[in-house]
CSV table of C-alpha atoms (C1' of nucleotides) in Angstrom, one decimal:
chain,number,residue,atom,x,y,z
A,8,UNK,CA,1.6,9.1,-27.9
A,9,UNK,CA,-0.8,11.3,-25.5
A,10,UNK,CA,-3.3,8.7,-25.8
A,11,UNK,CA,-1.9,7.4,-22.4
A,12,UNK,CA,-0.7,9.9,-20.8
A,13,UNK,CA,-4.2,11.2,-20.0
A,14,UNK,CA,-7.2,10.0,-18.9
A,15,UNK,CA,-11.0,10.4,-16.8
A,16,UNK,CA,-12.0,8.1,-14.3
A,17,UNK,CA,-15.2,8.0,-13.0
A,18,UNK,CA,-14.6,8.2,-9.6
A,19,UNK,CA,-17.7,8.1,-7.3
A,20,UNK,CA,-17.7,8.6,-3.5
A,21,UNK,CA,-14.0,9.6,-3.4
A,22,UNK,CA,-12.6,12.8,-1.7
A,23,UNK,CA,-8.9,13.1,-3.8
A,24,UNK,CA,-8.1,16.7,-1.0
A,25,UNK,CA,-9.1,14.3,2.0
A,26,UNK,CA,-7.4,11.2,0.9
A,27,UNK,CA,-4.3,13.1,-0.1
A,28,UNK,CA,-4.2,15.4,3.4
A,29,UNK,CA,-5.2,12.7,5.7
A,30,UNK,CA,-2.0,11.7,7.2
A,31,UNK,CA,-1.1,8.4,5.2
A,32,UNK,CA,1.1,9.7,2.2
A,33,UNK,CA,3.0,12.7,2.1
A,34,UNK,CA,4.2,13.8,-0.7
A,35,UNK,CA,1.7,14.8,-2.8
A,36,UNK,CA,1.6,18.9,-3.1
A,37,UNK,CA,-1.2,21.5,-4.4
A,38,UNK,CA,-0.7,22.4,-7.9
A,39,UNK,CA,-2.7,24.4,-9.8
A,40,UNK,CA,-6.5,22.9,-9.5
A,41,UNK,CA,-5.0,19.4,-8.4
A,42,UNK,CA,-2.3,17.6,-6.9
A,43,UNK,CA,1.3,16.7,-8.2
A,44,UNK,CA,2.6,13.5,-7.3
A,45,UNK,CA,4.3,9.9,-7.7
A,46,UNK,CA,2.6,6.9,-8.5
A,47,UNK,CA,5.9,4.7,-7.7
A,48,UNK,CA,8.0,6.2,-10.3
A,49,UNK,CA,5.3,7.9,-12.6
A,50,UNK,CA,4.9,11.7,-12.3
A,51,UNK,CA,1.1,12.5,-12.1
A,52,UNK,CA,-1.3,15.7,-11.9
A,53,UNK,CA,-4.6,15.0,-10.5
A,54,UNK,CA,-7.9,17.1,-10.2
A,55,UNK,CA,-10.9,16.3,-9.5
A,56,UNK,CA,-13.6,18.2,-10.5
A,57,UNK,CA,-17.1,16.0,-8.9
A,58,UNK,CA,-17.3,12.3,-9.4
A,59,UNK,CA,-14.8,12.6,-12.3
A,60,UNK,CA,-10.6,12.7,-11.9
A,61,UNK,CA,-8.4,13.9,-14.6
A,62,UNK,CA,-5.3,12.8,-14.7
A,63,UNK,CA,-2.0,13.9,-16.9
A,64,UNK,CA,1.2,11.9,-16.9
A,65,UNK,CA,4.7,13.6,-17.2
A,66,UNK,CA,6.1,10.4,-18.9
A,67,UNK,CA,5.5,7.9,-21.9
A,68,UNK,CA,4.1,4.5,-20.2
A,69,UNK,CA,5.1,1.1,-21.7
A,70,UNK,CA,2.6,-0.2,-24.0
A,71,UNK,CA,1.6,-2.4,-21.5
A,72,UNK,CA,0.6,-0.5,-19.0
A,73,UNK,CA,-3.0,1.8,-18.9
A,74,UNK,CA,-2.7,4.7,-17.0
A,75,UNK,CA,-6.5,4.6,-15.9
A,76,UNK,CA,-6.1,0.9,-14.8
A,77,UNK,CA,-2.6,2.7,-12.2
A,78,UNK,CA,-4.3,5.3,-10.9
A,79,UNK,CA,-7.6,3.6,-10.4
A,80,UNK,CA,-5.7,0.8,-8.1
A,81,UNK,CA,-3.7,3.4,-6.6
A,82,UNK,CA,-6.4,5.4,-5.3
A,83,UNK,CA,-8.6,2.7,-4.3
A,84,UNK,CA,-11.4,3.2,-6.3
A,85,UNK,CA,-12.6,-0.5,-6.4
A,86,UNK,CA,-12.9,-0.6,-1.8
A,87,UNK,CA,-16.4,-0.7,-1.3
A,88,UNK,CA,-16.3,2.9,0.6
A,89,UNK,CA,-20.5,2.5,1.7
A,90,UNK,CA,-20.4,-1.4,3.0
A,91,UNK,CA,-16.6,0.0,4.8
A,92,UNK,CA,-18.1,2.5,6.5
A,93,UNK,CA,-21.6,0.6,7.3
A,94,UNK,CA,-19.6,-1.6,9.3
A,95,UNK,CA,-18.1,0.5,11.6
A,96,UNK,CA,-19.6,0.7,15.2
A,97,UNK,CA,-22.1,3.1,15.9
A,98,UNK,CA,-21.4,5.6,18.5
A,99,UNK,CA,-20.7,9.3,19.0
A,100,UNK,CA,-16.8,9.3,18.1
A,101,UNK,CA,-17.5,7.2,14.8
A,102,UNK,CA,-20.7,8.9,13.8
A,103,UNK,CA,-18.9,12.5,13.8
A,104,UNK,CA,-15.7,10.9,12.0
A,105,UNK,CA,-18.1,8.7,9.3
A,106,UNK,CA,-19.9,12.1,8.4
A,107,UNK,CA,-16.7,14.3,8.2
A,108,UNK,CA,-14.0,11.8,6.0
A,109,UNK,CA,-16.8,11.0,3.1
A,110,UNK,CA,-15.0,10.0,0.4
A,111,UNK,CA,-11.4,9.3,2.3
A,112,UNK,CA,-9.8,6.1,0.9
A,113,UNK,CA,-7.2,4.1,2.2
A,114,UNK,CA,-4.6,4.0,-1.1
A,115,UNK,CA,-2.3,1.0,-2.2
A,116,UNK,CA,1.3,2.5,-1.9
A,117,UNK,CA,4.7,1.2,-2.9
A,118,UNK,CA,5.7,-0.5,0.2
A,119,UNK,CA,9.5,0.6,0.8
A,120,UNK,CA,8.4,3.8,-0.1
A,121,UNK,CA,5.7,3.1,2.4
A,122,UNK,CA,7.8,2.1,5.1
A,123,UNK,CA,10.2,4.7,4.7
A,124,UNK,CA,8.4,7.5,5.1
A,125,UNK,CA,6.8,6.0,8.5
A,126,UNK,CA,10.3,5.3,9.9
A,127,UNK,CA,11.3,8.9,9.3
A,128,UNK,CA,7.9,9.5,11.2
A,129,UNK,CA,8.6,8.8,14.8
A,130,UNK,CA,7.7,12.1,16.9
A,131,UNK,CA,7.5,14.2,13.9
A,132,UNK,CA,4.6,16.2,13.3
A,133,UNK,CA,2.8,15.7,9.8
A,134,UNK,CA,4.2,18.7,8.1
A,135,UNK,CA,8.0,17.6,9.2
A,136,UNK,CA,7.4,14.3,8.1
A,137,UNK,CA,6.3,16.0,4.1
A,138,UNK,CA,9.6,18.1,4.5
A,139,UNK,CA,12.0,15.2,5.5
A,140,UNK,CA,10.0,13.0,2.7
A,141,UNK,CA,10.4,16.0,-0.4
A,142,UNK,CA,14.6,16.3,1.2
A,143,UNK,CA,14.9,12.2,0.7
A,144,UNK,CA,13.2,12.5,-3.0
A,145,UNK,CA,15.4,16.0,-4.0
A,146,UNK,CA,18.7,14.3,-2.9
A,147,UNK,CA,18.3,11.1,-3.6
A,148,UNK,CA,15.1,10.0,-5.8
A,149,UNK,CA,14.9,10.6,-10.2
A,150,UNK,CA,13.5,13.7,-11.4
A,151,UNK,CA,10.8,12.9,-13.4
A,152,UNK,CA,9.4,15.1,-16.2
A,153,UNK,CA,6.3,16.9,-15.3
A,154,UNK,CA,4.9,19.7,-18.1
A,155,UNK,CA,7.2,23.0,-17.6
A,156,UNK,CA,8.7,21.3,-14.2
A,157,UNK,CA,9.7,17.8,-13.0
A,158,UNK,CA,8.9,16.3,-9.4
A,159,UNK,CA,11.2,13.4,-7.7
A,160,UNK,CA,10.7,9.8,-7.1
A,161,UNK,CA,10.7,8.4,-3.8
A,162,UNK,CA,14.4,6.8,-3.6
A,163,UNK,CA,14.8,3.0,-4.2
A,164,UNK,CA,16.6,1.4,-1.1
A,165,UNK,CA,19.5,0.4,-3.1
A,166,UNK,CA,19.2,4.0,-3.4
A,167,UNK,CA,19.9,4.9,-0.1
A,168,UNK,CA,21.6,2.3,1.1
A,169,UNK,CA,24.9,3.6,-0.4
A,170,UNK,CA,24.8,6.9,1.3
A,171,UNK,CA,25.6,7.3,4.9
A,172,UNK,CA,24.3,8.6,8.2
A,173,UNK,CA,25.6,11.6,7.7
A,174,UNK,CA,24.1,12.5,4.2
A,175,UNK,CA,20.8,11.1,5.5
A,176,UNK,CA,20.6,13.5,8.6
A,177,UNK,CA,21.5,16.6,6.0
A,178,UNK,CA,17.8,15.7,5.0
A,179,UNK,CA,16.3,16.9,8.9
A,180,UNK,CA,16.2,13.1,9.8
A,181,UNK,CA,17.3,13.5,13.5
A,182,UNK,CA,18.4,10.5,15.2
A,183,UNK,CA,16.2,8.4,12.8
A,184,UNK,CA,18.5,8.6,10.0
A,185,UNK,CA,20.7,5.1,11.6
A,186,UNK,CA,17.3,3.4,11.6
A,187,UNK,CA,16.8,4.1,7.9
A,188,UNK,CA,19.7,3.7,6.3
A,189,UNK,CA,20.0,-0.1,8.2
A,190,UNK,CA,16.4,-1.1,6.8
A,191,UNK,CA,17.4,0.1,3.2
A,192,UNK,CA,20.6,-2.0,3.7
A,193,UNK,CA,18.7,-4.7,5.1
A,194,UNK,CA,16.3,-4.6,2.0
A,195,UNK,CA,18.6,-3.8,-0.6
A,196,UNK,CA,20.5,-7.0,0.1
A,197,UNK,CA,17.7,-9.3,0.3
A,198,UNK,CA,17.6,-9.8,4.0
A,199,UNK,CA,14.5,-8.3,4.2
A,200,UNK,CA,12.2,-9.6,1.5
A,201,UNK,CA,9.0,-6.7,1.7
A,202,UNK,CA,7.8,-7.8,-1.5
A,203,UNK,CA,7.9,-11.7,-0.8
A,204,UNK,CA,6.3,-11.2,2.8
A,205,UNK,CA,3.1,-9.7,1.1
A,206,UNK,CA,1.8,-13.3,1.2
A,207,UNK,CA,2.1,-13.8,4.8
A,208,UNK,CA,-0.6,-13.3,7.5
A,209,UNK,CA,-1.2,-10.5,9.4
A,210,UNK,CA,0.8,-11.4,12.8
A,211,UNK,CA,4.0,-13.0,10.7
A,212,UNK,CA,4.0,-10.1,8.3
A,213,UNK,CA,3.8,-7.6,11.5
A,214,UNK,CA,6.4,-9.6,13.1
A,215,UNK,CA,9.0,-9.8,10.3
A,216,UNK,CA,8.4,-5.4,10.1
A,217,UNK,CA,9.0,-4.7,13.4
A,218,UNK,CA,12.2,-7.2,13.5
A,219,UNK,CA,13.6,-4.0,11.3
A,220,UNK,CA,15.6,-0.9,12.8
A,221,UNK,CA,13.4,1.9,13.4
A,222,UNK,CA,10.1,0.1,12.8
A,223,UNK,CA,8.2,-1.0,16.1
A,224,UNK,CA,4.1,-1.6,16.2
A,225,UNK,CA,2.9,1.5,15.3
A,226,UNK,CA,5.6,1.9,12.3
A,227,UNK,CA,4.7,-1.9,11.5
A,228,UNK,CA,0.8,-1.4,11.0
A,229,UNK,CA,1.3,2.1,9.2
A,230,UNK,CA,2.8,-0.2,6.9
A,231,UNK,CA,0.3,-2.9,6.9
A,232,UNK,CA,-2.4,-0.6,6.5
A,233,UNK,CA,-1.0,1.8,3.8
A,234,UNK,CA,1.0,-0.6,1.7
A,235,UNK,CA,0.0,-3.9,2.3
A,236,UNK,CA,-3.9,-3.6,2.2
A,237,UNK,CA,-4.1,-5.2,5.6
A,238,UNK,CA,-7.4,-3.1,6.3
A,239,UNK,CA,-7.9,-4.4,10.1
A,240,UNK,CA,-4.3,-3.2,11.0
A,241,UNK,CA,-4.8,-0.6,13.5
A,242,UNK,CA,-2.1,2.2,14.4
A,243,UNK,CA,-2.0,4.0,17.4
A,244,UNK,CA,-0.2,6.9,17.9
A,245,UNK,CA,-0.4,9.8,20.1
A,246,UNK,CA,-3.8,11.3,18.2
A,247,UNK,CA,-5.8,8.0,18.7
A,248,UNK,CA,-4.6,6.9,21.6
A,249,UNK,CA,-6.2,10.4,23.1
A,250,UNK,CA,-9.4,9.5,20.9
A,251,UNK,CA,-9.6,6.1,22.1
A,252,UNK,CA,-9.2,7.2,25.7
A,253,UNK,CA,-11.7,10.0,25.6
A,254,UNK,CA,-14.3,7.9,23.7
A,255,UNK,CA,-13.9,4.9,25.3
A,256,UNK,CA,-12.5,4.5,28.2
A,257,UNK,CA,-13.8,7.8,30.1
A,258,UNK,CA,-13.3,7.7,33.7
A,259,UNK,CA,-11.2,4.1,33.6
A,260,UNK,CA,-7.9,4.2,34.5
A,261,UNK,CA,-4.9,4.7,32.0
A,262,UNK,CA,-5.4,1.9,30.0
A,263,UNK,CA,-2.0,0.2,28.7
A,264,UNK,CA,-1.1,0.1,25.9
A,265,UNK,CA,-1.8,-2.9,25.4
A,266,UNK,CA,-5.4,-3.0,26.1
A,267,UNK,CA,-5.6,-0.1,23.7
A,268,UNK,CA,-4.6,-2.3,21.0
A,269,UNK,CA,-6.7,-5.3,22.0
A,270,UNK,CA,-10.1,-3.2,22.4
A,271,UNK,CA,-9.2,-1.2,19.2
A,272,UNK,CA,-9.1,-5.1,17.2
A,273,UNK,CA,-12.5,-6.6,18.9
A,274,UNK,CA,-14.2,-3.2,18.4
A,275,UNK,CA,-14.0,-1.6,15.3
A,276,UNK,CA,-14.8,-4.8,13.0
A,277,UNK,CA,-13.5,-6.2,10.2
A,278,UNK,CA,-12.3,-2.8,8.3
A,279,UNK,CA,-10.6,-1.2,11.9
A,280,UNK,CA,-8.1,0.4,9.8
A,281,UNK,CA,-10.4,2.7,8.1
A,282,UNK,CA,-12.5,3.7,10.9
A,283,UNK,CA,-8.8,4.0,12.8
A,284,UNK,CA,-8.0,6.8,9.4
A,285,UNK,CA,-11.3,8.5,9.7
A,286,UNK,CA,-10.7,9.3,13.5
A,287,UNK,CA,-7.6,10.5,13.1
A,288,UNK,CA,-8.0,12.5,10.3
A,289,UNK,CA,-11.0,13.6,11.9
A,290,UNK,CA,-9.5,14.4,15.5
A,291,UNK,CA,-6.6,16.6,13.4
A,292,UNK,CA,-9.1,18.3,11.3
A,293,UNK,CA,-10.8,20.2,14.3
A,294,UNK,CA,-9.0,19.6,16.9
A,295,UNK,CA,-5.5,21.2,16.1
A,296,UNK,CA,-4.7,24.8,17.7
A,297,UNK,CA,-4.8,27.8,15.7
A,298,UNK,CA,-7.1,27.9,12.5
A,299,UNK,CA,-10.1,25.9,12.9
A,300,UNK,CA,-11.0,23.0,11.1
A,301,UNK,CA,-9.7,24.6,7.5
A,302,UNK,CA,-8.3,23.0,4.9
A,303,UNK,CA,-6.0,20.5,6.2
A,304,UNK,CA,-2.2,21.0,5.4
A,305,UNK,CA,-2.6,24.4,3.5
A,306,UNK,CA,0.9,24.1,0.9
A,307,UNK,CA,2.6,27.5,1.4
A,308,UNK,CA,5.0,26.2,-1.5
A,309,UNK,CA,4.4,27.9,-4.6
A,310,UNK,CA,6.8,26.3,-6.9
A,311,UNK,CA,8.0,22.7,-6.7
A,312,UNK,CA,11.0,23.3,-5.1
A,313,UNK,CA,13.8,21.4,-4.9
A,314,UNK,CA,16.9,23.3,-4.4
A,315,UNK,CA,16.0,24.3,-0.6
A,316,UNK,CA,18.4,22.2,0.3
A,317,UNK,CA,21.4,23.9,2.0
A,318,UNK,CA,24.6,21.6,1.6
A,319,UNK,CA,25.6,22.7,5.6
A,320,UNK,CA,28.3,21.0,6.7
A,321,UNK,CA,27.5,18.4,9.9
B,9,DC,C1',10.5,31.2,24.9
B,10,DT,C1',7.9,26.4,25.7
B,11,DC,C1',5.5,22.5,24.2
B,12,DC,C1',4.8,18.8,21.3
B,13,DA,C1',4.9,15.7,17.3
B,14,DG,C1',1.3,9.4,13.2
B,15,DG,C1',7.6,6.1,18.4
B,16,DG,C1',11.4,3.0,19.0
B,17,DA,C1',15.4,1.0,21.6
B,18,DT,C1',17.2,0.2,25.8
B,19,DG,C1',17.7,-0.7,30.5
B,20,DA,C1',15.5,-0.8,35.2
B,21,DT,C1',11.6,-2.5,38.1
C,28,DA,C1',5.3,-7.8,31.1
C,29,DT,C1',5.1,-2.7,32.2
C,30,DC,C1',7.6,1.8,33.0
C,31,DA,C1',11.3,5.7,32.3
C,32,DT,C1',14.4,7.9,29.6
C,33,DC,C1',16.7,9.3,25.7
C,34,DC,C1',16.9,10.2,21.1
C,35,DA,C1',17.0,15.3,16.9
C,36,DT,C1',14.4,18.6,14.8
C,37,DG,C1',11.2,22.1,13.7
C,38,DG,C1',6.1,23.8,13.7
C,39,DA,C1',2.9,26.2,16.3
DNA sequence: CTCCAGGGATGAT
DNA sequence: ATCATCCATGGA
């Protein structure tokens, strides 16, 4: 059946490079004229060529499913991207970000996966944080057919849960690998129910996250924001808290973080989490050293590797 | 070489 | 409640 293993979506006002590069997933690499990735455990190649996407899939879905329907929710397509960014606030920082990230979507991903990725995340620049994500999928993940290749699935914390510190630190982890490997045990014995808190609000759902090893406020509304469609969750990390600073809060003194977390709530409206994406994918974009504001995270990789993985000991 | 990265846990004020 | 320090690792 390749009935369903391909489709077109019409796909207006949506940026697939900018959405994909912005800093919210990281696993999805360059290949050919689109992107390779997972859609949970679905291998996918994506291109977009103007308002349309097409889309192959490396695998046989059940009857029941449409791929169109998985990537379409996936992707976002149905947020209304014009009315999100008509609410934001009007002023110099927003204006520049609201003109550069057209077309940037916040996307619906598997939670664990989610959370995961933003544990392994803490003081780790964007690129690391793809390397020790494509390590944890190569090891540990199922290779799933992709055309002459096959890419990995992010692994399921029962998954990781058996393995040990010492296997999870083979994968660049650093000191985060403890914090991982006791939320995947945490989650793969029920204790921590991620799927079952998506009906809770906001500040219970945040509170219940950062109750878990490794996750903390920042890790907590990555999560919200990225998995859990809680679109006024707000991160702040080092990049927006300089934004936020500079913008608004010029001459003031240091302003706790706390403060930064409240004005960031009252001031960006009812869809903060986007405007929060589209100033830090903006404040990256042109403000990193070296190259200028070029093509986000340029993928060296040629191939889809996944035997760069020396088995060093310790 | 140095500096820094989508922070969190812990212990001292 | 806020602040200081430590935590591994690798890109730039």
């Amino acid at each position: 059946m390749q009935a369903n293993r391909l489709a077109e979506i019409f796909a207006p006002d949506f940026d697939l490079e900018k959405t994909l590069n912005s800093g919210q997933v990281f696993h999805w690499e360059k290949y050919q004229a689109g992107f390779a990735g997972t859609i949970a455990s679905l291998s996918i190649l994506v291109e977009q060529s103007g308002e349309i996407l097409k889309i192959r899939c490396g695998q046989r879905l059940g009857v029941a499913k449409n791929l169109s329907t998985i990537v379409a929710h996936y992707f976002a397509l149905d947020h209304p991207l014009a009315k999100i960014c008509a609410s934001f606030p009007n002023d110099a920082a927003m204006d520049g970000a609201r003109a550069f990230c057209c077309g940037l979507r916040l996307i619906r991903q598997p939670v664990w996966e989610c959370l995961a990725t933003f544990i392994c995340s803490s003081m780790k620049q964007v690129a690391h944080i793809r390397q020790i994500s494509l390590n944890l999928r190569c090891r540990f993940g199922r290779a799933r057919p992709l055309f002459t290749t096959h890419i990995y699935d992010f692994p399921s914390a029962r998954r990781l849960a058996q393995e040990t510190e010492v296997a999870l630190r083979q994968c660049g982890l650093g000191y985060r690998a403890k914090n991982l490997l006791a939320t995947a045990r945490l989650v793969a014995d029920g204790d921590a129910k991620l799927e079952a808190w998506r009906c809770l609000p906001d500040e219970e759902l945040r509170s219940h996250l950062c109750a878990l090893p490794g996750v903390g406020p920042k890790v907590a509304n990555c999560a919200m924001l990225f998995a859990y469609e809680r679109i006024t969750a707000f991160p702040i990390d080092v990049w927006i808290e300089r934004v936020l600073r500079q913008s608004y809060f010029q001459g003031k003194k240091r302003p706790t973080a706390t403060a930064l977390a409240r004005f960031a709530g009252e001031y960006f409206g009812p869809h903060g989490g986007y405007a929060q994406q589209y100033l830090f994918h903006h404040a990256r974009s042109t403000n990193r050293r070296g190259k200028k504001a070029n093509l986000g995270e340029t993928n060296r990789r040629r191939s889809l590797p996944q035997d760069d993985m020396r088995a060093g000991a310790q």
